[in-house]
Amino acid sequence: MSEPIPPPDRGSWGSRLGFILAAAGSAVGLGNLWKFPYLTYRFGGGETDQHGAGTFVFLYLICTVLVGLPLMMAEILIGRRARRNPVGAFKTLRPGTAWKGIGYLGLLAGFVILSYYAVVAGWAAEYVVKSVAFEFGDFQSHVSDDAVYDRVWQEAKEASGDATMPRELAVANFRAAHPDDASLADAMREKKLEAYPVALFHDFLASPGRMVGYFLLFMLLTVGVVLGGIASGIERWNRILMPALLLMLGVLAVRVLTLPGGARAVGFLFQPRLSDITLEMLLFALGQAFFSLSLGMGAILTYGSYLKRSDKVGSSALAIVSLDTVVALTASIIIFGSIFSYGLVMKGSGVGNLFTAIPVIFQHMPGGRVLVVVFYLLICFAALTSTVSLLEVVASYLIDERGMRRPKAVALAAGIITIVGIPCALSFNVLANFTLAGKTIFDLFDYFASNIALPVGGIGIAIFTGWVLTHAEKREELAEVPTPLFRAWHVLIRFVVPVAVTGVLIALLMGRVSG
Ligand code: PFF
């Protein structure tokens, strides 16, 4: 089969490193820094389950190696060969077939993900402002004495196992334990620090104006970058800011590991118990692997379409997957290390852990006041390189397939996504009680995209690569991969990926029907 002719003027990456950094920029984002620690917390029963978190992490790693890595290679391969957006790629490689449907599903997933992802990215933007304004510094004034006594009462009830204990008694005991003014003030201060970051975050969640405002701000930022075209903007910034993020995470990890709770965090994350595995956990681990690696919807395929023929697919995929995994694990160690070391009081699902646990570490670090600003800026940047890739998928489709000019394509896509995203931003306040099957709009979007649309797209991509593309087509794109590794990859992409992912989805469906 002859090679497809690339359309003119598509541009390409300045170098292979440029591609790796951009694809890694798409992969590394809130999925690693926010969602992975949040899901880990959830499956760890909010810190109480000895092995739940470890079991989830273990499943996640298996999914990453057996499903994520082979699919990453497949997407890069398809993109580079076709030199098109996801829909156009399938049209080009197998004209007149229904395979382009995978591309359309990817577009839908891109729409859905960006609409709630930009909401969380907006939180990071708000936290830049908070850290510049140094709102974490004067936590004392934000938590009332009354709130502290409520907490003291709660703790006393839990400690004694006596749910009927009167509040006055608990408070009197607490005061008696700190007889002089100085030690009482110290104890109050300590308790306020434990509760304050969470109170601050929930205060923010409750404000519809701020939630929508920061979401809109982030959509605008994304539009700005995507309008600038692919290589000039994204590639240049990635080269500086991605390493900066890694450096900062490294510093924080070292810091946390020297704190009393550091070792406990490591134990919490890495002690799986296989008998704890549930189908739900497996589905979430799989969905998270897709989400975190930007797989299943053509984002990596789109970036791969800008890759030069001389660049290597296999080693690039390995580099991106490794980097992504290291960032997710490091972020979790930092967040749990902070929670355990400072005895933070978490509340609810853990959805805000990235925003509640981190400022506390900086509060106890020399130079923390400035570093915390830098850190949240880097998180915003990591989120931006992901939102950009999401919007680019949709925009490149409208440009290549619908003949739109870039500004019009970007404005149209972003406009629709913004409208759909506003209810997601309101899911934490005005629309908090608007639920379906116990899930808010925000949760539903996340569930649909990560746990259904991306895995289904992944099955399609695996079958297309494994069974539809000819051996020669694949071998040509993976020319540099040694034969034994090529064979192993081929087995994974033909059998393991489609069977395993389909199995999980079917089991889930049957569980739903019978349950
Ligand atoms: N991988 C991104 C993250 O972990 O934050 C999220 C994402 C970006 C998912 C792009 C899908 C995508 F196409």
XYZ file of C-alpha atoms and ligand atoms in Angstrom:
528
model
C 0.000 0.000 0.000
C 1.433 3.375 -0.964
C 1.950 6.006 1.656
C -0.784 8.611 2.033
C 0.193 12.017 0.707
C 0.338 14.600 3.471
C -1.837 17.664 3.051
C 0.186 20.866 2.625
C 0.941 23.419 5.344
C 0.369 21.313 8.362
C 3.650 22.207 10.014
C 5.658 19.800 12.104
C 7.597 19.692 15.334
C 10.943 21.423 15.436
C 12.538 18.283 16.850
C 11.685 14.929 18.331
C 12.153 16.380 21.781
C 9.566 18.986 20.826
C 7.088 16.235 20.068
C 7.867 14.301 23.236
C 7.492 17.398 25.343
C 4.235 18.391 23.671
C 2.739 14.910 23.936
C 3.987 14.690 27.496
C 2.468 18.128 28.022
C -0.849 16.736 26.885
C -0.483 13.671 29.068
C 0.882 15.329 32.192
C -1.776 17.540 33.643
C -4.561 17.598 36.163
C -5.037 13.880 35.541
C -1.742 13.259 37.314
C -1.708 16.106 39.794
C -5.356 16.284 40.737
C -7.287 13.214 39.627
C -4.854 10.414 40.378
C -4.297 11.460 44.008
C -8.028 12.099 44.337
C -9.018 8.636 43.103
C -6.308 7.056 45.228
C -7.726 8.842 48.244
C -11.191 7.622 47.365
C -10.173 4.014 46.994
C -8.123 4.335 50.130
C -11.397 4.992 51.919
C -10.226 8.548 52.651
C -6.985 7.398 54.341
C -8.626 4.744 56.470
C -8.350 1.709 54.245
C -4.965 0.101 54.786
C -4.724 -1.426 51.350
C -7.385 0.188 49.181
C -5.159 2.917 47.802
C -2.276 0.541 47.171
C -4.536 -1.853 45.331
C -5.803 0.939 43.110
C -2.258 2.144 42.376
C -1.218 -1.409 41.536
C -4.094 -1.870 39.075
C -3.344 1.490 37.560
C 0.269 0.521 36.898
C -0.777 -2.746 35.269
C -3.251 -0.940 33.003
C -0.581 1.588 32.077
C 1.918 -1.047 30.969
C -0.398 -3.544 29.320
C -2.929 -1.185 27.766
C -1.536 2.358 27.877
C 1.900 1.828 26.366
C 0.808 -0.309 23.382
C -2.042 2.080 22.631
C 0.216 5.085 22.841
C 2.404 3.498 20.154
C -0.659 2.706 18.063
C -1.975 6.265 18.192
C 1.372 7.807 17.290
C 1.732 5.298 14.467
C -1.691 6.081 12.985
C -1.204 9.833 13.330
C 2.222 9.863 11.781
C 1.186 7.662 8.895
C -1.982 9.554 8.026
C -0.842 13.089 8.911
C -4.391 14.067 9.696
C -6.782 14.800 12.572
C -8.468 11.737 14.130
C -11.455 11.638 11.764
C -9.351 12.371 8.691
C -6.749 9.811 9.709
C -9.185 6.904 9.536
C -10.708 8.289 6.342
C -7.265 8.484 4.770
C -5.991 5.094 5.872
C -9.222 3.195 5.107
C -11.379 5.376 2.859
C -15.092 4.752 2.720
C -15.237 2.608 5.862
C -16.939 3.122 9.200
C -13.595 3.414 11.012
C -13.894 7.172 10.990
C -16.524 6.642 13.690
C -13.671 6.227 16.180
C -12.540 9.696 15.229
C -16.010 11.114 15.830
C -16.238 9.436 19.225
C -12.883 11.020 20.044
C -14.235 14.443 19.136
C -17.170 13.902 21.463
C -14.833 12.833 24.268
C -12.694 15.921 23.641
C -15.727 18.169 23.989
C -16.876 16.512 27.175
C -13.466 16.360 28.842
C -12.530 19.944 28.111
C -15.823 21.219 29.501
C -15.138 19.926 33.007
C -11.351 19.854 32.859
C -11.221 23.603 32.364
C -13.299 23.960 35.528
C -10.608 22.265 37.629
C -7.941 24.174 35.739
C -9.808 27.297 36.863
C -9.321 26.182 40.468
C -5.585 26.160 39.887
C -5.834 29.695 38.516
C -7.768 30.807 41.587
C -5.059 29.266 43.743
C -2.401 31.293 41.980
C -4.343 34.364 43.005
C -4.842 33.055 46.525
C -1.165 32.376 46.941
C -0.166 35.785 45.602
C -2.656 37.366 47.999
C -1.160 35.129 50.674
C -4.525 33.897 51.835
C -2.847 30.829 53.286
C -0.811 32.984 55.599
C -3.470 34.341 57.881
C -5.421 31.163 58.377
C -6.017 32.143 61.997
C -8.500 34.800 61.054
C -10.441 32.515 58.737
C -11.491 29.815 61.162
C -13.661 30.766 64.113
C -13.026 29.443 67.606
C -16.457 27.891 67.394
C -15.441 25.822 64.380
C -12.427 24.585 66.318
C -14.625 23.537 69.232
C -16.920 21.692 66.843
C -13.937 19.756 65.663
C -12.740 19.086 69.200
C -16.196 17.788 70.031
C -16.249 15.578 66.942
C -12.857 14.127 67.800
C -13.811 13.518 71.399
C -16.927 11.642 70.341
C -14.930 9.490 67.969
C -12.155 8.845 70.482
C -14.534 7.828 73.271
C -17.002 6.001 71.055
C -19.741 7.911 72.865
C -21.891 9.641 70.240
C -24.036 11.338 72.865
C -21.233 13.237 74.578
C -22.326 16.854 75.162
C -20.355 19.563 73.376
C -19.697 21.489 76.615
C -18.023 18.466 78.165
C -15.728 17.966 75.184
C -14.796 21.633 75.150
C -14.220 21.686 78.914
C -11.901 18.674 78.634
C -9.982 20.319 75.847
C -9.526 23.491 77.848
C -8.522 21.554 80.919
C -5.829 19.818 78.899
C -4.319 23.235 78.097
C -4.500 25.056 81.404
C -2.495 28.177 80.625
C -3.338 30.769 77.995
C -0.209 30.220 75.931
C -0.674 26.490 75.486
C -4.372 26.928 74.760
C -3.559 29.511 72.079
C -1.001 27.134 70.574
C -3.481 24.277 70.507
C -6.144 26.458 68.901
C -3.652 27.617 66.314
C -2.671 24.041 65.485
C -6.280 22.988 65.105
C -7.026 25.947 62.880
C -4.156 25.052 60.619
C -5.466 21.502 60.297
C -8.930 22.625 59.295
C -8.308 25.880 57.495
C -7.079 24.777 54.063
C -10.144 22.601 53.632
C -12.482 25.343 54.814
C -10.882 27.741 52.360
C -11.369 25.361 49.456
C -14.983 24.597 50.268
C -15.669 28.273 50.583
C -14.443 28.687 47.037
C -16.445 25.735 45.728
C -19.572 27.283 47.158
C -19.179 30.451 45.123
C -20.832 30.115 41.688
C -19.474 33.440 40.464
C -15.861 32.608 41.137
C -16.174 29.069 39.801
C -17.638 30.211 36.494
C -15.315 33.211 36.278
C -12.119 31.179 36.567
C -13.484 28.560 34.195
C -14.084 31.254 31.559
C -10.639 32.674 32.175
C -9.075 29.299 31.523
C -11.080 28.746 28.345
C -9.829 32.103 27.097
C -6.226 31.172 27.831
C -6.668 27.900 25.948
C -8.198 29.657 22.960
C -5.319 32.119 22.939
C -2.712 29.373 22.676
C -4.569 27.252 20.127
C -5.098 30.305 17.918
C -1.353 30.769 17.757
C -0.929 27.461 15.887
C 0.900 24.375 16.942
C 4.673 24.517 17.003
C 5.446 28.132 17.798
C 3.527 28.522 21.037
C 3.224 25.139 22.668
C 6.601 23.776 21.814
C 8.574 26.770 22.998
C 6.963 27.056 26.428
C 6.996 23.326 27.038
C 10.757 23.236 26.798
C 11.140 25.460 29.823
C 8.104 24.883 31.950
C 7.852 21.106 31.829
C 11.331 20.643 33.332
C 10.506 23.365 35.857
C 7.450 21.426 36.993
C 9.484 18.252 37.347
C 12.124 20.052 39.379
C 9.544 21.522 41.693
C 7.839 18.161 42.222
C 11.225 16.634 42.966
C 11.989 19.248 45.616
C 8.596 18.787 47.252
C 8.924 15.006 47.220
C 12.289 15.157 48.968
C 10.850 17.570 51.478
C 7.827 15.404 52.210
C 9.851 12.215 52.506
C 11.847 13.762 55.327
C 8.686 14.611 57.256
C 7.168 12.212 59.793
C 4.252 11.317 57.494
C 6.387 10.648 54.415
C 7.008 6.975 55.059
C 3.358 6.451 55.882
C 2.386 7.970 52.545
C 4.655 5.540 50.720
C 3.160 2.613 52.637
C -0.350 3.875 51.937
C 0.321 3.986 48.199
C 2.328 0.833 47.672
C 0.805 -1.954 49.733
C -1.731 -3.622 47.493
C -3.865 -6.521 48.566
C -5.111 -8.495 45.609
C -8.183 -9.797 47.399
C -9.364 -6.176 47.666
C -9.736 -5.784 43.922
C -13.236 -4.857 42.805
C -14.645 -4.435 39.347
C -15.329 -0.800 40.040
C -11.735 -0.237 41.064
C -10.505 -1.941 37.913
C -12.757 0.196 35.727
C -11.548 3.388 37.392
C -7.896 2.314 37.150
C -8.355 1.594 33.460
C -10.265 4.818 32.840
C -7.595 6.757 34.688
C -4.846 5.195 32.568
C -6.656 6.362 29.416
C -7.359 9.773 30.837
C -3.922 10.383 32.241
C -2.141 9.307 29.066
C -4.584 11.249 26.835
C -5.430 8.020 25.013
C -8.561 6.784 23.284
C -9.694 10.032 21.709
C -7.031 10.894 19.193
C -5.145 13.608 21.089
C -1.866 11.715 20.847
C -2.811 10.675 17.312
C -3.183 14.361 16.416
C 0.207 15.243 17.905
C 1.722 12.209 16.201
C 0.483 13.597 12.896
C 3.003 16.407 13.231
C 5.855 13.976 13.826
C 8.581 13.624 11.204
C 9.133 10.351 9.404
C 12.583 10.000 10.849
C 11.383 10.099 14.457
C 11.053 6.982 16.560
C 7.617 5.875 17.728
C 8.482 3.203 20.287
C 10.996 5.063 22.397
C 8.936 8.257 22.264
C 5.910 6.381 23.609
C 7.986 4.818 26.361
C 9.382 8.188 27.402
C 5.933 9.783 27.576
C 4.350 6.932 29.522
C 7.225 6.810 32.022
C 7.173 10.512 32.614
C 3.421 10.546 33.080
C 3.544 7.728 35.614
C 6.381 9.249 37.604
C 4.507 12.542 37.877
C 1.288 10.866 39.079
C 3.094 8.847 41.738
C 5.214 11.777 42.896
C 2.180 14.035 43.186
C 0.452 11.423 45.324
C 3.427 11.005 47.628
C 3.557 14.754 48.124
C -0.149 15.114 48.804
C -0.488 12.150 51.157
C 2.801 12.977 52.837
C 1.409 16.384 53.645
C -1.938 15.049 54.864
C -0.267 12.525 57.151
C 2.513 14.783 58.383
C 0.357 17.728 59.291
C -2.702 15.783 60.427
C -4.875 17.655 57.947
C -8.582 17.240 58.224
C -9.890 16.264 54.844
C -13.516 16.544 53.999
C -15.772 14.923 51.426
C -14.550 12.991 48.418
C -11.034 14.371 48.389
C -11.737 16.219 45.165
C -9.802 19.206 46.469
C -6.729 17.455 47.879
C -4.370 19.157 45.463
C -5.582 22.496 46.708
C -5.831 21.763 50.399
C -2.780 19.637 51.155
C -0.175 21.529 49.151
C -0.290 25.028 50.670
C 0.420 23.554 54.084
C 3.762 22.122 52.996
C 4.816 25.491 51.674
C 3.741 27.189 54.873
C 6.368 25.157 56.673
C 9.122 25.666 54.109
C 11.702 28.421 53.851
C 10.734 30.602 50.900
C 7.382 28.856 50.790
C 5.500 32.066 50.298
C 7.044 32.613 46.902
C 7.399 28.966 45.936
C 3.702 28.287 46.413
C 2.924 30.915 43.767
C 5.382 29.288 41.369
C 3.919 25.866 42.069
C 0.336 26.803 41.283
C 1.518 28.644 38.190
C 3.218 25.462 37.024
C 0.038 23.498 37.671
C -1.863 26.003 35.549
C 0.697 25.531 32.836
C 0.475 21.741 33.025
C -3.300 22.048 32.765
C -3.002 24.464 29.854
C -0.851 22.109 27.781
C -3.599 19.507 28.259
C -6.563 21.784 27.528
C -4.725 22.966 24.433
C -4.408 19.407 23.147
C -8.101 18.793 23.779
C -9.162 21.877 21.868
C -6.614 21.174 19.129
C -8.254 17.817 18.402
C -11.600 19.455 17.739
C -10.094 22.463 15.944
C -7.894 20.384 13.648
C -10.952 18.382 12.627
C -12.901 21.518 11.722
C -9.895 22.912 9.828
C -8.915 19.764 7.910
C -12.312 18.216 7.291
C -14.728 21.105 7.273
C -12.429 23.567 5.564
C -12.767 26.210 8.272
C -10.118 28.804 8.919
C -8.323 28.358 12.225
C -9.869 31.338 14.059
C -13.395 30.330 13.124
C -12.815 26.674 14.016
C -11.334 27.551 17.388
C -14.064 30.056 18.229
C -16.845 27.644 17.303
C -15.432 24.707 19.266
C -14.547 26.770 22.311
C -17.936 28.495 22.255
C -19.868 25.248 22.442
C -17.543 23.774 25.052
C -17.922 26.848 27.224
C -21.692 26.627 27.168
C -21.588 22.949 28.105
C -18.966 23.611 30.771
C -20.913 26.162 32.791
C -23.233 23.564 34.376
C -20.094 21.620 35.349
C -18.744 24.675 37.120
C -22.045 25.006 38.944
C -22.091 21.335 40.004
C -20.423 22.201 43.287
C -22.911 24.817 44.377
C -26.120 25.852 42.579
C -26.540 22.492 40.858
C -25.079 20.332 43.638
C -28.375 18.584 44.179
C -29.034 18.015 40.516
C -27.862 14.412 40.274
C -28.372 11.346 38.146
C -27.566 7.930 39.613
C -26.035 9.814 42.538
C -23.637 11.756 40.304
C -23.501 15.498 39.716
C -23.146 16.810 36.166
C -19.406 17.193 36.745
C -19.066 13.587 37.934
C -21.255 12.287 35.117
C -19.135 13.988 32.473
C -15.979 12.615 34.026
C -17.434 9.139 34.337
C -18.729 9.079 30.769
C -15.517 10.393 29.243
C -12.911 8.496 31.255
C -14.669 5.253 31.935
C -16.704 4.800 28.772
C -15.813 7.001 25.784
C -12.009 6.723 26.065
C -11.948 2.937 26.664
C -14.385 2.352 23.781
C -12.233 4.561 21.554
C -9.207 2.595 22.745
C -10.806 -0.710 21.758
C -11.470 0.708 18.289
C -7.920 1.993 17.882
C -6.485 -1.334 19.039
C -8.621 -3.374 16.646
C -7.893 -1.011 13.780
C -4.156 -1.166 14.386
C -4.037 -4.845 15.235
C -6.350 -6.273 12.606
C -7.021 -3.735 9.866
C -3.658 -2.157 9.150
C -1.368 -4.455 7.185
C 1.776 -5.878 8.657
C 3.832 -3.844 6.210
C 2.145 -0.596 7.223
C 2.907 -1.221 10.871
C 6.416 -2.448 10.362
C 7.233 0.601 8.281
C 6.172 2.975 11.023
C 7.848 0.963 13.754
C 10.970 0.238 11.718
C 13.299 0.969 14.613
C 11.615 -1.433 17.062
C 13.536 -4.756 17.356
C 11.561 -7.757 16.112
C 10.909 -9.472 19.485
C 9.564 -6.237 20.933
C 7.492 -5.618 17.830
C 5.960 -9.072 18.221
C 5.198 -8.501 21.891
C 3.567 -5.189 21.048
C 1.561 -6.824 18.294
C 0.191 -9.475 20.647
C -0.786 -6.808 23.139
C -2.506 -4.604 20.585
C -4.281 -7.472 18.808
C -5.425 -9.526 21.760
C -4.684 -8.195 25.209
C -5.899 -4.605 24.807
C -9.192 -5.277 23.010
C -10.091 -8.342 25.069
C -9.179 -6.860 28.448
C -10.868 -3.514 27.893
C -13.987 -5.067 26.378
C -14.080 -7.547 29.261
C -14.057 -4.809 31.870
C -16.775 -2.833 30.099
C -19.015 -5.875 29.616
C -18.563 -7.047 33.182
C -19.511 -3.600 34.334
C -22.567 -3.525 32.106
C -23.703 -6.917 33.369
C -23.086 -5.873 36.945
C -25.297 -2.845 36.339
C -28.053 -4.880 34.725
C -28.131 -7.621 37.318
C -27.459 -5.283 40.245
N -3.992 13.568 30.066
C -4.520 14.778 30.615
C -4.220 14.793 32.099
O -3.787 13.785 32.646
O -4.435 15.814 32.729
C -5.978 14.936 30.326
C -6.313 14.728 28.881
C -5.747 15.562 27.915
C -7.115 13.680 28.500
C -6.004 15.323 26.589
C -7.381 13.440 27.180
C -6.819 14.275 26.244
F -7.062 14.063 24.985
